[in-house]
Short mmCIF file of C-alpha atoms in Angstrom, two decimals:
data_model
loop_
_atom_site.label_atom_id
_atom_site.label_comp_id
_atom_site.label_asym_id
_atom_site.label_seq_id
_atom_site.Cartn_x
_atom_site.Cartn_y
_atom_site.Cartn_z
CA UNK J 1 -59.06 18.05 12.14
CA UNK J 2 -62.16 17.07 10.22
CA UNK J 3 -62.77 15.55 6.85
CA UNK J 4 -65.66 15.00 4.47
CA UNK J 5 -66.79 11.60 3.32
CA UNK J 6 -68.68 11.16 0.09
CA UNK J 7 -72.01 9.31 0.03
CA UNK J 8 -72.28 5.60 -0.73
CA UNK J 9 -68.56 5.25 -0.28
CA UNK J 10 -68.17 1.59 -1.26
CA UNK J 11 -70.44 1.54 -4.24
CA UNK J 12 -70.02 4.62 -6.40
CA UNK J 13 -66.59 5.73 -7.41
CA UNK J 14 -65.84 8.44 -9.95
CA UNK J 15 -62.26 8.48 -11.18
CA UNK J 16 -60.66 11.05 -13.49
CA UNK J 17 -60.86 10.93 -17.28
CA UNK J 18 -64.45 9.78 -17.26
CA UNK J 19 -63.70 6.26 -16.06
CA UNK J 20 -66.77 4.73 -14.43
CA UNK J 21 -66.13 2.23 -11.69
CA UNK J 22 -67.69 1.55 -9.44
CA UNK J 23 -89.60 -13.41 -1.86
CA UNK J 24 -91.25 -15.95 -0.04
CA UNK J 25 -90.42 -16.33 3.66
CA UNK J 26 -88.20 -19.23 4.66
CA UNK J 27 -87.48 -20.97 7.94
CA UNK J 28 -83.92 -21.13 9.21
CA UNK J 29 -83.72 -24.29 11.35
CA UNK J 30 -82.11 -23.90 14.74
CA UNK J 31 -81.16 -20.29 14.13
CA UNK J 32 -84.18 -18.12 13.65
CA UNK J 33 -87.92 -18.32 13.54
CA UNK J 34 -89.77 -16.47 10.81
CA UNK J 35 -93.29 -15.17 11.33
CA UNK J 36 -95.23 -16.99 8.57
CA UNK J 37 -97.61 -14.15 7.80
CA UNK J 38 -95.09 -11.29 7.93
CA UNK J 39 -95.30 -8.88 4.99
CA UNK J 40 -92.86 -9.70 2.21
CA UNK J 41 -91.92 -6.13 1.26
CA UNK J 42 -92.54 -3.78 4.18
CA UNK J 43 -92.10 -0.05 4.21
CA UNK J 44 -89.83 1.27 6.94
CA UNK J 45 -88.53 4.39 8.61
CA UNK J 46 -86.49 5.61 11.57
CA UNK J 47 -84.44 8.33 13.19
CA UNK J 48 -80.86 9.02 14.17
CA UNK J 49 -78.32 11.61 15.32
CA UNK J 50 -81.13 14.02 16.06
CA UNK J 51 -82.09 13.97 12.39
CA UNK J 52 -85.69 12.87 12.00
CA UNK J 53 -87.18 11.87 8.70
CA UNK J 54 -90.39 10.59 10.22
CA UNK J 55 -92.72 8.62 8.07
CA UNK J 56 -96.40 9.36 8.23
CA UNK J 57 -98.29 7.56 10.96
CA UNK J 58 -99.65 4.32 9.60
CA UNK J 59 -96.53 3.46 7.61
CA UNK J 60 -94.88 0.19 8.51
CA UNK J 61 -91.33 0.65 9.75
CA UNK J 62 -88.47 -1.81 10.28
CA UNK J 63 -86.67 -2.19 13.61
CA UNK J 64 -84.13 -4.39 15.35
CA UNK J 65 -84.66 -5.23 19.01
CA UNK J 66 -81.62 -6.56 20.89
CA UNK J 67 -82.16 -8.55 24.09
CA UNK J 68 -80.02 -8.49 27.19
CA UNK J 69 -78.12 -11.63 28.11
CA UNK J 70 -79.44 -13.63 31.03
CA UNK J 71 -77.55 -16.48 32.64
CA UNK J 72 -75.92 -17.45 29.37
CA UNK J 73 -79.11 -17.61 27.32
CA UNK J 74 -81.59 -15.32 25.57
CA UNK J 75 -85.08 -15.05 27.01
CA UNK J 76 -87.40 -13.45 24.47
CA UNK J 77 -90.90 -14.61 25.38
CA UNK J 78 -92.02 -11.63 27.43
CA UNK J 79 -90.22 -9.23 25.09
CA UNK J 80 -92.17 -10.61 22.14
CA UNK J 81 -95.39 -10.04 24.08
CA UNK J 82 -94.30 -6.45 24.73
CA UNK J 83 -93.50 -6.04 21.04
CA UNK J 84 -97.04 -7.07 20.14
CA UNK J 85 -98.50 -4.76 22.78
CA UNK J 86 -96.49 -1.85 21.34
CA UNK J 87 -97.91 -2.50 17.89
CA UNK J 88 -95.01 -4.52 16.56
CA UNK J 89 -94.99 -7.67 14.48
CA UNK J 90 -92.05 -10.08 14.74
CA UNK J 91 -90.68 -10.83 11.26
CA UNK J 92 -87.85 -13.09 12.38
CA UNK J 93 -86.08 -13.81 15.64
CA UNK J 94 -82.38 -14.69 15.68
CA UNK J 95 -82.48 -16.39 19.05
CA UNK J 96 -78.83 -17.43 19.06
CA UNK J 97 -77.75 -13.79 19.25
CA UNK J 98 -80.84 -12.23 20.79
CA UNK J 99 -81.79 -10.05 17.81
CA UNK J 100 -85.41 -9.65 16.71
CA UNK J 101 -86.50 -7.99 13.46
CA UNK J 102 -89.82 -6.19 13.87
CA UNK J 103 -92.22 -4.22 11.70
CA UNK J 104 -94.44 -1.62 13.30
CA UNK J 105 -96.64 1.29 12.24
CA UNK J 106 -96.33 2.83 15.73
CA UNK J 107 -93.99 5.85 15.36
CA UNK J 108 -93.08 5.50 19.07
CA UNK J 109 -92.36 1.79 18.87
CA UNK J 110 -88.62 1.99 19.53
CA UNK J 111 -89.03 4.45 22.38
CA UNK J 112 -91.60 2.21 24.06
CA UNK J 113 -89.79 -1.08 23.59
CA UNK J 114 -86.50 0.27 24.99
CA UNK J 115 -88.24 0.57 28.37
CA UNK J 116 -89.12 -3.13 28.46
CA UNK J 117 -87.16 -5.29 30.88
CA UNK J 118 -84.71 -7.49 29.04
CA UNK J 119 -84.22 -5.13 26.08
CA UNK J 120 -80.69 -3.81 25.65
CA UNK J 121 -81.34 -1.61 22.61
CA UNK J 122 -83.87 -1.07 19.85
CA UNK J 123 -83.82 1.12 16.80
CA UNK J 124 -85.16 1.81 13.34
CA UNK J 125 -83.07 0.36 10.53
CA UNK J 126 -84.20 2.90 7.92
CA UNK J 127 -85.40 6.49 7.65
CA UNK J 128 -87.81 6.18 4.71
CA UNK J 129 -90.37 3.76 3.37
CA UNK J 130 -89.02 1.59 0.59
CA UNK J 131 -91.45 3.16 -1.87
CA UNK J 132 -89.89 6.57 -1.27
CA UNK J 133 -86.30 5.50 -1.85
CA UNK J 134 -84.32 6.59 -4.86
CA UNK J 135 -80.64 6.11 -5.51
CA UNK J 136 -78.10 6.81 -8.21
CA UNK J 137 -75.25 5.08 -6.44
CA UNK J 138 -74.62 2.30 -8.94
CA UNK J 139 -72.19 3.09 -11.73
CA UNK J 140 -71.88 0.60 -14.53
CA UNK J 141 -68.64 -1.27 -14.79
CA UNK J 142 -66.54 -0.40 -17.83
CA UNK J 143 -66.97 -3.45 -20.05
CA UNK J 144 -64.02 -5.31 -21.44
CA UNK J 145 -63.42 -4.22 -25.03
CA UNK J 146 -62.99 -6.68 -27.89
CA UNK J 147 -59.54 -5.24 -28.54
CA UNK J 148 -58.44 -5.79 -24.95
CA UNK J 149 -59.79 -9.34 -25.00
CA UNK J 150 -57.97 -10.17 -28.23
CA UNK J 151 -54.67 -8.81 -26.88
CA UNK J 152 -55.07 -10.70 -23.63
CA UNK J 153 -55.76 -13.99 -25.38
CA UNK J 154 -52.67 -13.55 -27.53
CA UNK J 155 -50.56 -12.83 -24.43
CA UNK J 156 -52.03 -15.82 -22.62
CA UNK J 157 -51.10 -18.03 -25.54
CA UNK J 158 -47.51 -16.84 -25.39
CA UNK J 159 -47.21 -17.20 -21.62
CA UNK J 160 -45.39 -20.10 -20.07
CA UNK J 161 -47.77 -22.42 -18.26
CA UNK J 162 -51.56 -22.50 -18.33
CA UNK J 163 -53.27 -19.12 -18.13
CA UNK J 164 -56.90 -18.18 -18.48
CA UNK J 165 -57.48 -16.11 -21.59
CA UNK J 166 -57.93 -12.77 -19.81
CA UNK J 167 -55.42 -13.31 -17.02
CA UNK J 168 -52.72 -11.17 -18.72
CA UNK J 169 -54.96 -8.15 -18.03
CA UNK J 170 -55.04 -8.95 -14.30
CA UNK J 171 -52.06 -7.01 -12.96
CA UNK J 172 -53.59 -7.48 -9.50
CA UNK J 173 -52.68 -11.18 -9.34
CA UNK J 174 -48.88 -10.78 -9.55
CA UNK J 175 -49.14 -7.73 -7.27
CA UNK J 176 -49.97 -10.13 -4.45
CA UNK J 177 -48.13 -13.17 -5.90
CA UNK J 178 -51.36 -14.98 -6.65
CA UNK J 179 -50.04 -16.13 -10.04
CA UNK J 180 -47.12 -17.85 -8.29
CA UNK J 181 -49.43 -19.25 -5.62
CA UNK J 182 -51.52 -20.98 -8.28
CA UNK J 183 -48.49 -23.00 -9.32
CA UNK J 184 -48.57 -24.50 -5.82
CA UNK J 185 -52.29 -24.63 -5.01
CA UNK J 186 -55.58 -23.25 -6.27
CA UNK J 187 -57.22 -23.64 -2.88
CA UNK J 188 -59.53 -26.32 -1.52
CA UNK J 189 -63.12 -26.95 -2.69
CA UNK J 190 -63.88 -27.65 0.97
CA UNK J 191 -63.45 -23.92 1.72
CA UNK J 192 -66.31 -21.49 1.01
CA UNK J 193 -66.23 -17.69 0.85
CA UNK J 194 -69.57 -16.00 1.40
CA UNK J 195 -70.14 -12.81 -0.61
CA UNK J 196 -72.52 -10.50 1.28
CA UNK J 197 -73.51 -8.25 -1.59
CA UNK J 198 -75.98 -7.62 -4.42
CA UNK J 199 -76.16 -11.22 -5.60
CA UNK J 200 -74.09 -13.62 -7.69
CA UNK J 201 -74.97 -15.09 -11.08
CA UNK J 202 -74.01 -18.72 -10.63
CA UNK J 203 -74.61 -19.50 -14.32
CA UNK J 204 -71.51 -17.55 -15.37
CA UNK J 205 -68.92 -20.04 -16.74
CA UNK J 206 -66.22 -18.64 -14.44
CA UNK J 207 -68.46 -18.92 -11.35
CA UNK J 208 -70.52 -22.06 -11.98
CA UNK J 209 -67.69 -24.59 -11.29
CA UNK J 210 -67.06 -23.10 -7.86
CA UNK J 211 -70.52 -22.05 -6.71
CA UNK J 212 -71.81 -23.29 -3.34
CA UNK J 213 -75.57 -23.37 -3.74
CA UNK J 214 -76.17 -24.91 -0.33
CA UNK J 215 -74.58 -21.95 1.44
CA UNK J 216 -76.31 -19.30 -0.71
CA UNK J 217 -79.51 -17.38 0.06
CA UNK J 218 -81.26 -14.07 -0.27
CA UNK J 219 -81.47 -12.17 3.03
CA UNK J 220 -83.58 -9.22 1.91
CA UNK J 221 -85.81 -7.99 4.71
CA UNK J 222 -83.79 -10.01 7.20
CA UNK J 223 -85.39 -13.35 6.28
CA UNK J 224 -83.33 -15.97 4.41
CA UNK J 225 -84.75 -17.76 1.39
CA UNK J 226 -83.30 -20.01 -1.28
CA UNK J 227 -86.49 -20.28 -3.30
CA UNK J 228 -86.19 -19.62 -7.05
CA UNK J 229 -82.42 -19.01 -6.87
CA UNK J 230 -83.11 -15.84 -4.87
CA UNK J 231 -79.38 -15.22 -4.38
CA UNK J 232 -78.99 -14.13 -8.01
CA UNK J 233 -79.09 -10.48 -9.14
CA UNK J 234 -82.26 -9.54 -10.99
CA UNK J 235 -82.42 -7.65 -14.28
CA UNK J 236 -81.18 -4.08 -13.90
CA UNK J 237 -79.67 -4.75 -10.48
CA UNK J 238 -76.13 -3.89 -9.43
CA UNK J 239 -73.34 -6.09 -10.81
CA UNK J 240 -71.23 -5.30 -7.75
CA UNK J 241 -71.55 -8.68 -6.03
CA UNK J 242 -70.76 -10.51 -9.24
CA UNK J 243 -67.53 -8.55 -9.70
CA UNK J 244 -66.53 -9.31 -6.11
CA UNK J 245 -67.26 -13.03 -6.47
CA UNK J 246 -65.09 -13.36 -9.58
CA UNK J 247 -62.15 -11.70 -7.87
CA UNK J 248 -62.34 -14.25 -5.09
CA UNK J 249 -62.97 -17.52 -6.91
CA UNK J 250 -63.32 -17.29 -10.70
CA UNK J 251 -62.35 -20.75 -11.92
CA UNK J 252 -59.00 -21.41 -13.56
CA UNK J 253 -60.59 -23.19 -16.52
CA UNK J 254 -58.78 -21.85 -19.59
CA UNK J 255 -61.26 -19.05 -20.31
CA UNK J 256 -62.15 -15.72 -18.76
CA UNK J 257 -60.33 -14.45 -15.69
CA UNK J 258 -58.70 -16.16 -12.71
CA UNK J 259 -59.72 -15.58 -9.09
CA UNK J 260 -57.30 -15.16 -6.22
CA UNK J 261 -58.42 -18.56 -4.91
CA UNK J 262 -59.74 -20.31 -8.05
CA UNK J 263 -60.15 -23.68 -6.35
CA UNK J 264 -62.37 -22.64 -3.44
CA UNK J 265 -66.13 -22.30 -3.38
CA UNK J 266 -68.06 -19.04 -3.39
CA UNK J 267 -71.55 -18.50 -1.96
CA UNK J 268 -73.97 -15.63 -2.54
CA UNK J 269 -75.58 -13.94 0.45
CA UNK J 270 -77.79 -11.31 -1.14
CA UNK J 271 -78.12 -8.35 1.23
CA UNK J 272 -78.51 -5.34 -1.11
CA UNK J 273 -81.96 -4.04 -2.03
CA UNK J 274 -82.46 -4.56 -5.79
CA UNK J 275 -84.10 -1.17 -6.46
CA UNK J 276 -81.67 1.01 -4.52
CA UNK J 277 -78.50 -0.96 -3.88
CA UNK J 278 -78.79 -0.15 -0.16
CA UNK J 279 -77.60 -2.56 2.54
CA UNK J 280 -79.83 -2.51 5.61
CA UNK J 281 -79.10 -3.90 9.06
CA UNK J 282 -81.66 -6.71 9.06
CA UNK J 283 -80.29 -8.10 5.79
CA UNK J 284 -76.68 -7.83 6.96
CA UNK J 285 -77.50 -9.63 10.21
CA UNK J 286 -79.21 -12.37 8.23
CA UNK J 287 -76.21 -12.68 5.91
CA UNK J 288 -73.74 -13.22 8.72
CA UNK J 289 -76.06 -15.65 10.51
CA UNK J 290 -76.75 -17.72 7.41
CA UNK J 291 -73.03 -17.84 6.58
CA UNK J 292 -72.19 -18.93 10.12
CA UNK J 293 -74.76 -21.71 10.21
CA UNK J 294 -73.89 -23.04 6.75
CA UNK J 295 -70.18 -23.60 7.18
CA UNK J 296 -68.86 -20.50 5.41
CA UNK J 297 -65.14 -20.06 6.18
CA UNK J 298 -64.64 -16.46 5.04
CA UNK J 299 -67.12 -13.62 4.50
CA UNK J 300 -66.57 -10.55 2.33
CA UNK J 301 -68.40 -7.28 2.97
CA UNK J 302 -67.68 -4.64 0.33
CA UNK J 303 -70.24 -2.12 1.61
CA UNK J 304 -71.23 -0.06 4.60
CA UNK J 305 -74.53 -0.68 6.37
CA UNK J 306 -77.11 1.91 5.31
CA UNK J 307 -78.51 4.44 5.90
CA UNK J 308 -75.78 5.80 8.19
CA UNK J 309 -72.22 6.13 6.95
CA UNK J 310 -71.21 5.98 10.61
CA UNK J 311 -73.42 4.50 13.32
CA UNK J 312 -73.00 6.37 16.59
CA UNK J 313 -73.48 4.53 19.85
CA UNK J 314 -74.56 7.85 21.43
CA UNK J 315 -77.74 7.70 19.32
CA UNK J 316 -80.41 5.24 20.49
CA UNK J 317 -81.40 4.04 17.03
CA UNK J 318 -77.87 3.73 15.68
CA UNK J 319 -76.64 1.99 18.83
CA UNK J 320 -79.16 -0.75 18.13
CA UNK J 321 -77.74 -1.21 14.64
CA UNK J 322 -74.19 -1.46 16.00
CA UNK J 323 -75.35 -4.02 18.55
CA UNK J 324 -77.21 -6.14 15.99
CA UNK J 325 -74.54 -6.26 13.29
CA UNK J 326 -71.82 -6.65 15.92
CA UNK J 327 -73.54 -9.67 17.46
CA UNK J 328 -74.02 -11.29 14.06
CA UNK J 329 -70.41 -10.78 12.94
CA UNK J 330 -69.08 -12.08 16.26
CA UNK J 331 -71.33 -15.12 15.99
CA UNK J 332 -69.96 -15.84 12.50
CA UNK J 333 -66.41 -15.58 13.81
CA UNK J 334 -67.15 -17.88 16.74
CA UNK J 335 -68.45 -20.39 14.21
CA UNK J 336 -65.15 -20.21 12.34
CA UNK J 337 -65.63 -17.48 9.71
CA UNK J 338 -63.01 -14.83 8.99
CA UNK J 339 -64.90 -11.59 8.29
CA UNK J 340 -63.21 -9.29 5.75
CA UNK J 341 -64.49 -5.80 4.83
CA UNK J 342 -63.66 -2.79 2.66
CA UNK J 343 -62.33 0.37 4.30
CA UNK J 344 -64.21 2.83 2.07
CA UNK J 345 -63.52 5.15 -0.83
CA UNK J 346 -63.66 8.68 0.59
CA UNK J 347 -59.85 9.19 0.87
CA UNK J 348 -60.46 9.92 4.54
CA UNK J 349 -58.24 9.42 7.59
CA UNK J 350 -60.48 7.27 9.75
CA UNK J 351 -58.15 7.62 12.73
CA UNK J 352 -58.77 11.35 13.25
CA UNK J 353 -60.90 12.44 16.19
CA UNK J 354 -63.77 13.93 14.20
CA UNK J 355 -65.16 13.51 10.71
CA UNK J 356 -67.80 15.55 8.92
CA UNK J 357 -70.45 13.33 7.37
CA UNK J 358 -72.70 15.04 4.83
CA UNK J 359 -74.19 11.88 3.31
CA UNK J 360 -76.36 10.44 6.07
CA UNK J 361 -79.05 9.26 6.13
CA UNK J 362 -78.81 8.20 2.51
CA UNK J 363 -82.38 6.94 2.10
CA UNK J 364 -83.97 10.32 2.81
CA UNK J 365 -82.39 13.79 2.96
CA UNK J 366 -78.78 13.79 4.23
CA UNK J 367 -77.93 16.32 6.93
CA UNK J 368 -74.45 17.56 7.78
CA UNK J 369 -73.15 16.21 11.07
CA UNK J 370 -69.79 15.98 12.81
CA UNK J 371 -69.16 12.57 14.30
CA UNK J 372 -66.64 11.51 16.92
CA UNK J 373 -64.77 8.45 15.72
CA UNK J 374 -64.52 7.15 19.30
CA UNK J 375 -68.31 6.80 19.37
CA UNK J 376 -69.23 6.12 15.75
CA UNK J 377 -68.41 3.09 13.59
CA UNK J 378 -68.50 2.19 9.94
CA UNK J 379 -70.38 -1.13 9.83
CA UNK J 380 -69.14 -3.78 9.49
CA UNK J 381 -65.55 -2.76 8.67
CA UNK J 382 -64.79 -1.13 12.04
CA UNK J 383 -66.32 -3.80 14.24
CA UNK J 384 -63.93 -5.73 16.50
CA UNK J 385 -62.47 -8.78 14.79
CA UNK J 386 -63.26 -7.69 11.24
CA UNK J 387 -60.30 -7.50 8.81
CA UNK J 388 -60.33 -3.94 7.38
CA UNK J 389 -58.76 -3.65 3.92
CA UNK J 390 -57.33 -0.59 2.16
CA UNK J 391 -56.77 -0.41 -1.59
CA UNK J 392 -53.61 -0.20 -3.70
CA UNK J 393 -53.17 0.49 -7.42
CA UNK J 394 -50.95 -0.85 -10.17
CA UNK J 395 -47.92 1.11 -8.90
CA UNK J 396 -48.29 -0.61 -5.53
CA UNK J 397 -49.21 2.51 -3.57
CA UNK J 398 -52.44 3.57 -1.85
CA UNK J 399 -55.27 4.15 -4.30
CA UNK J 400 -56.27 7.78 -4.66
CA UNK J 401 -59.73 7.11 -3.21
CA UNK J 402 -58.88 4.66 -0.42
CA UNK J 403 -59.66 5.49 3.19
CA UNK J 404 -56.79 5.03 5.60
CA UNK J 405 -55.91 5.48 9.27
CA UNK J 406 -53.35 4.22 11.74
CA UNK J 407 -54.90 1.54 13.91
CA UNK J 408 -57.89 1.23 11.57
CA UNK J 409 -56.44 -0.39 8.44
CA UNK J 410 -55.38 -4.00 9.01
CA UNK J 411 -54.04 -5.00 5.61
CA UNK J 412 -53.81 -3.82 1.99
CA UNK J 413 -54.75 -5.47 -1.31
CA UNK J 414 -55.16 -4.43 -4.96
CA UNK J 415 -58.32 -2.43 -5.59
CA UNK J 416 -57.25 -0.46 -8.65
CA UNK J 417 -56.97 3.26 -9.35
CA UNK J 418 -57.26 5.68 -12.21
CA UNK J 419 -54.95 4.55 -15.01
CA UNK J 420 -53.75 8.16 -15.17
CA UNK J 421 -52.45 7.81 -11.61
CA UNK J 422 -51.24 4.21 -11.58
CA UNK J 423 -50.70 2.63 -14.98
CA UNK J 424 -49.99 -1.11 -15.09
CA UNK J 425 -47.24 -2.83 -17.01
CA UNK J 426 -48.23 -4.31 -20.40
CA UNK J 427 -50.01 -6.41 -21.47
CA UNK J 428 -52.44 -5.05 -18.84
CA UNK J 429 -54.10 -1.90 -20.14
CA UNK J 430 -56.26 -0.56 -17.31
CA UNK J 431 -55.46 0.46 -13.76
CA UNK J 432 -58.84 -0.88 -12.69
CA UNK J 433 -59.66 -4.45 -11.64
CA UNK J 434 -61.04 -6.86 -14.24
CA UNK J 435 -63.60 -9.39 -13.05
CA UNK J 436 -66.84 -11.19 -13.86
CA UNK J 437 -70.19 -9.54 -14.60
CA UNK J 438 -73.66 -11.04 -15.04
CA UNK J 439 -74.61 -12.43 -18.41
CA UNK J 440 -71.28 -14.20 -19.02
CA UNK J 441 -69.52 -10.84 -19.29
CA UNK J 442 -66.40 -9.20 -17.84
CA UNK J 443 -65.66 -5.63 -16.83
CA UNK J 444 -63.54 -3.22 -14.83
CA UNK J 445 -64.21 -1.59 -11.46
CA UNK J 446 -62.08 0.07 -8.80
CA UNK J 447 -62.57 0.62 -5.09
CA UNK J 448 -61.84 -0.82 -1.70
CA UNK J 449 -64.80 -3.02 -2.69
CA UNK J 450 -62.35 -4.67 -5.08
CA UNK J 451 -59.48 -4.78 -2.54
CA UNK J 452 -61.47 -6.58 0.15
CA UNK J 453 -62.20 -9.70 -1.98
CA UNK J 454 -58.50 -9.98 -2.83
CA UNK J 455 -57.74 -10.23 0.90
CA UNK J 456 -60.69 -12.59 1.39
CA UNK J 457 -59.26 -14.82 -1.35
CA UNK J 458 -55.92 -14.98 0.45
CA UNK J 459 -57.69 -15.85 3.70
CA UNK J 460 -59.42 -18.68 1.80
CA UNK J 461 -56.05 -19.95 0.57
CA UNK J 462 -54.74 -19.93 4.15
CA UNK J 463 -57.78 -21.86 5.33
CA UNK J 464 -57.18 -24.33 2.48
CA UNK J 465 -53.61 -24.86 3.68
CA UNK J 466 -54.66 -25.06 7.33
CA UNK J 467 -58.13 -26.67 7.28
CA UNK J 468 -58.36 -27.04 11.06
CA UNK J 469 -57.27 -23.46 11.80
CA UNK J 470 -59.64 -21.26 13.79
CA UNK J 471 -60.71 -17.87 12.47
CA UNK J 472 -58.23 -16.23 14.85
CA UNK J 473 -55.43 -18.45 13.53
CA UNK J 474 -56.27 -17.69 9.90
CA UNK J 475 -56.22 -13.95 10.65
CA UNK J 476 -52.92 -14.25 12.49
CA UNK J 477 -51.36 -15.99 9.49
CA UNK J 478 -52.88 -13.44 7.09
CA UNK J 479 -51.20 -10.63 9.01
CA UNK J 480 -47.92 -12.46 9.66
CA UNK J 481 -47.47 -13.43 6.02
CA UNK J 482 -48.26 -9.99 4.58
CA UNK J 483 -45.43 -8.17 2.81
CA UNK J 484 -44.55 -5.09 4.84
CA UNK J 485 -45.03 -1.78 3.02
CA UNK J 486 -43.54 1.45 4.33
CA UNK J 487 -45.51 4.68 4.24
CA UNK J 488 -45.63 6.44 0.87
CA UNK J 489 -44.10 9.78 1.86
CA UNK J 490 -44.83 12.21 0.40
CA UNK J 491 -48.08 10.94 -1.05
CA UNK J 492 -48.87 13.10 -4.09
CA UNK J 493 -51.01 10.78 -6.18
CA UNK J 494 -51.92 13.29 -8.89
CA UNK J 495 -48.45 14.84 -9.15
CA UNK J 496 -49.58 18.42 -8.58
CA UNK J 497 -46.93 19.08 -5.94
CA UNK J 498 -49.40 18.95 -3.03
CA UNK J 499 -49.54 16.21 -0.43
CA UNK J 500 -52.86 14.39 -0.76
CA UNK J 501 -52.72 12.28 2.41
CA UNK J 502 -50.35 11.74 5.33
CA UNK J 503 -49.40 8.22 6.36
CA UNK J 504 -48.53 7.55 10.00
CA UNK J 505 -46.64 4.56 11.35
CA UNK J 506 -43.64 2.41 10.52
CA UNK J 507 -42.77 -0.14 7.87
CA UNK J 508 -44.49 -3.04 9.62
CA UNK J 509 -47.75 -1.26 10.56
CA UNK J 510 -49.05 2.03 9.26
CA UNK J 511 -52.18 3.93 8.35
CA UNK J 512 -52.00 3.36 4.59
CA UNK J 513 -51.27 -0.35 4.38
CA UNK J 514 -51.72 -1.83 7.85
CA UNK J 515 -49.34 -4.80 8.11
CA UNK J 516 -48.75 -4.67 4.34
CA UNK J 517 -49.82 -6.38 1.13
CA UNK J 518 -51.72 -9.65 1.44
CA UNK J 519 -49.42 -12.43 0.20
CA UNK J 520 -51.09 -15.27 -1.70
CA UNK J 521 -47.88 -17.24 -2.23
CA UNK J 522 -47.06 -17.50 1.47
CA UNK J 523 -50.68 -18.49 2.05
CA UNK J 524 -50.20 -21.74 0.12
CA UNK J 525 -46.63 -22.63 1.07
CA UNK J 526 -46.42 -21.82 4.78
#
């Protein structure tokens, strides 16, 4: 059985009824060495799955080179010499994990460097120069209306106990008992959640009280920098990361919304290209490494790593991307971070043997390919150790768009759905998720991108309750405390009499919900 996946599955989500959802170089001490004269905004290209979108000779391309282990340490000296001989220029070297980011105008660079002793894999991270990229993947969030805001404020005033003004519109909080959890604990300011995304506006009044500037950076191009508040989104850039950050840790301060863990800190790791919204391997690697070396306790990845929807280890270029991101995520976990990621929005069974991908590569011309799930991974959500999150709506069933799959989905959390499919109880008015937007604004989005930060917030609450717990311990508690959810059978989300997806598994572990709904209340009392 095969299935189609739509392009840009985390970031663009069209729901029925017209609802839109959704650099100077720095030196990283002890972790990576940046080449001081590396170009700030290189062009790049690459190949994969037999699909070649070769850039013209003379264009500068971006690569990752992964070293083999040797007696417990990485030895990169002779490899760097070989890189130079092959026409490559080292941009940054992550010596702790043996990953080197390289720019080269040699179209045969990867092929040549793979033959060098000590190199495990090497591959292009892109298939087109940056200047050639175009993208329409970013849908604007539906803004909060004045009428909705007025109704929410009135409801908040009537509610027993202290509520932020817009909290009555957040049906997602009681869905995972976060409102009850906040009566016990808001989480610890000693816990930080790193948002690997399009940037966070730390001047927003709901974000500013909880923002961790020290742990924030831009990772564009694979090189971290904090200069000029580089972690913030620029004008016209996606508001995706800002929405995610508010869901995790919007302050409980009497105004605006309330995050799942409103007492913890949130950091911005900017890994999405401003012009295109694409998330490339070198930036993702940098994001995980920076988070790991700056004490981040939980990371949230509401994206897949571009340009390949699935990265196949049978392809030389894509294998290198799997190796690089895998090493970085494992390093972050070894340093204590729980890595949480979105499952995707293509309503696809990720556990089936084969899937038809018609969206890759998404930075040049996509070509239809059939991938074997045993060989090909969605990065980072399907990497070992990463918590993979599916989405539920206001009726507490799988969102119409959410990917699923027995043995793939670990846990479920609210991500919203079309209001026509899953309408919330009043005073909430929308089936989407309300959160923060740049410019002191608020708006609605839906997607597994919105579900993942809910689970990340619960992981942050667990870490707050168990400050000495390892990443493995926090994950074990996250799974153990989840509220079991049986399969929705039959699953006919649009009510047309036809089954839209088939859930496999039992009450305690299945393809729709994994171990069940993330439970914020148990996170703070157990």
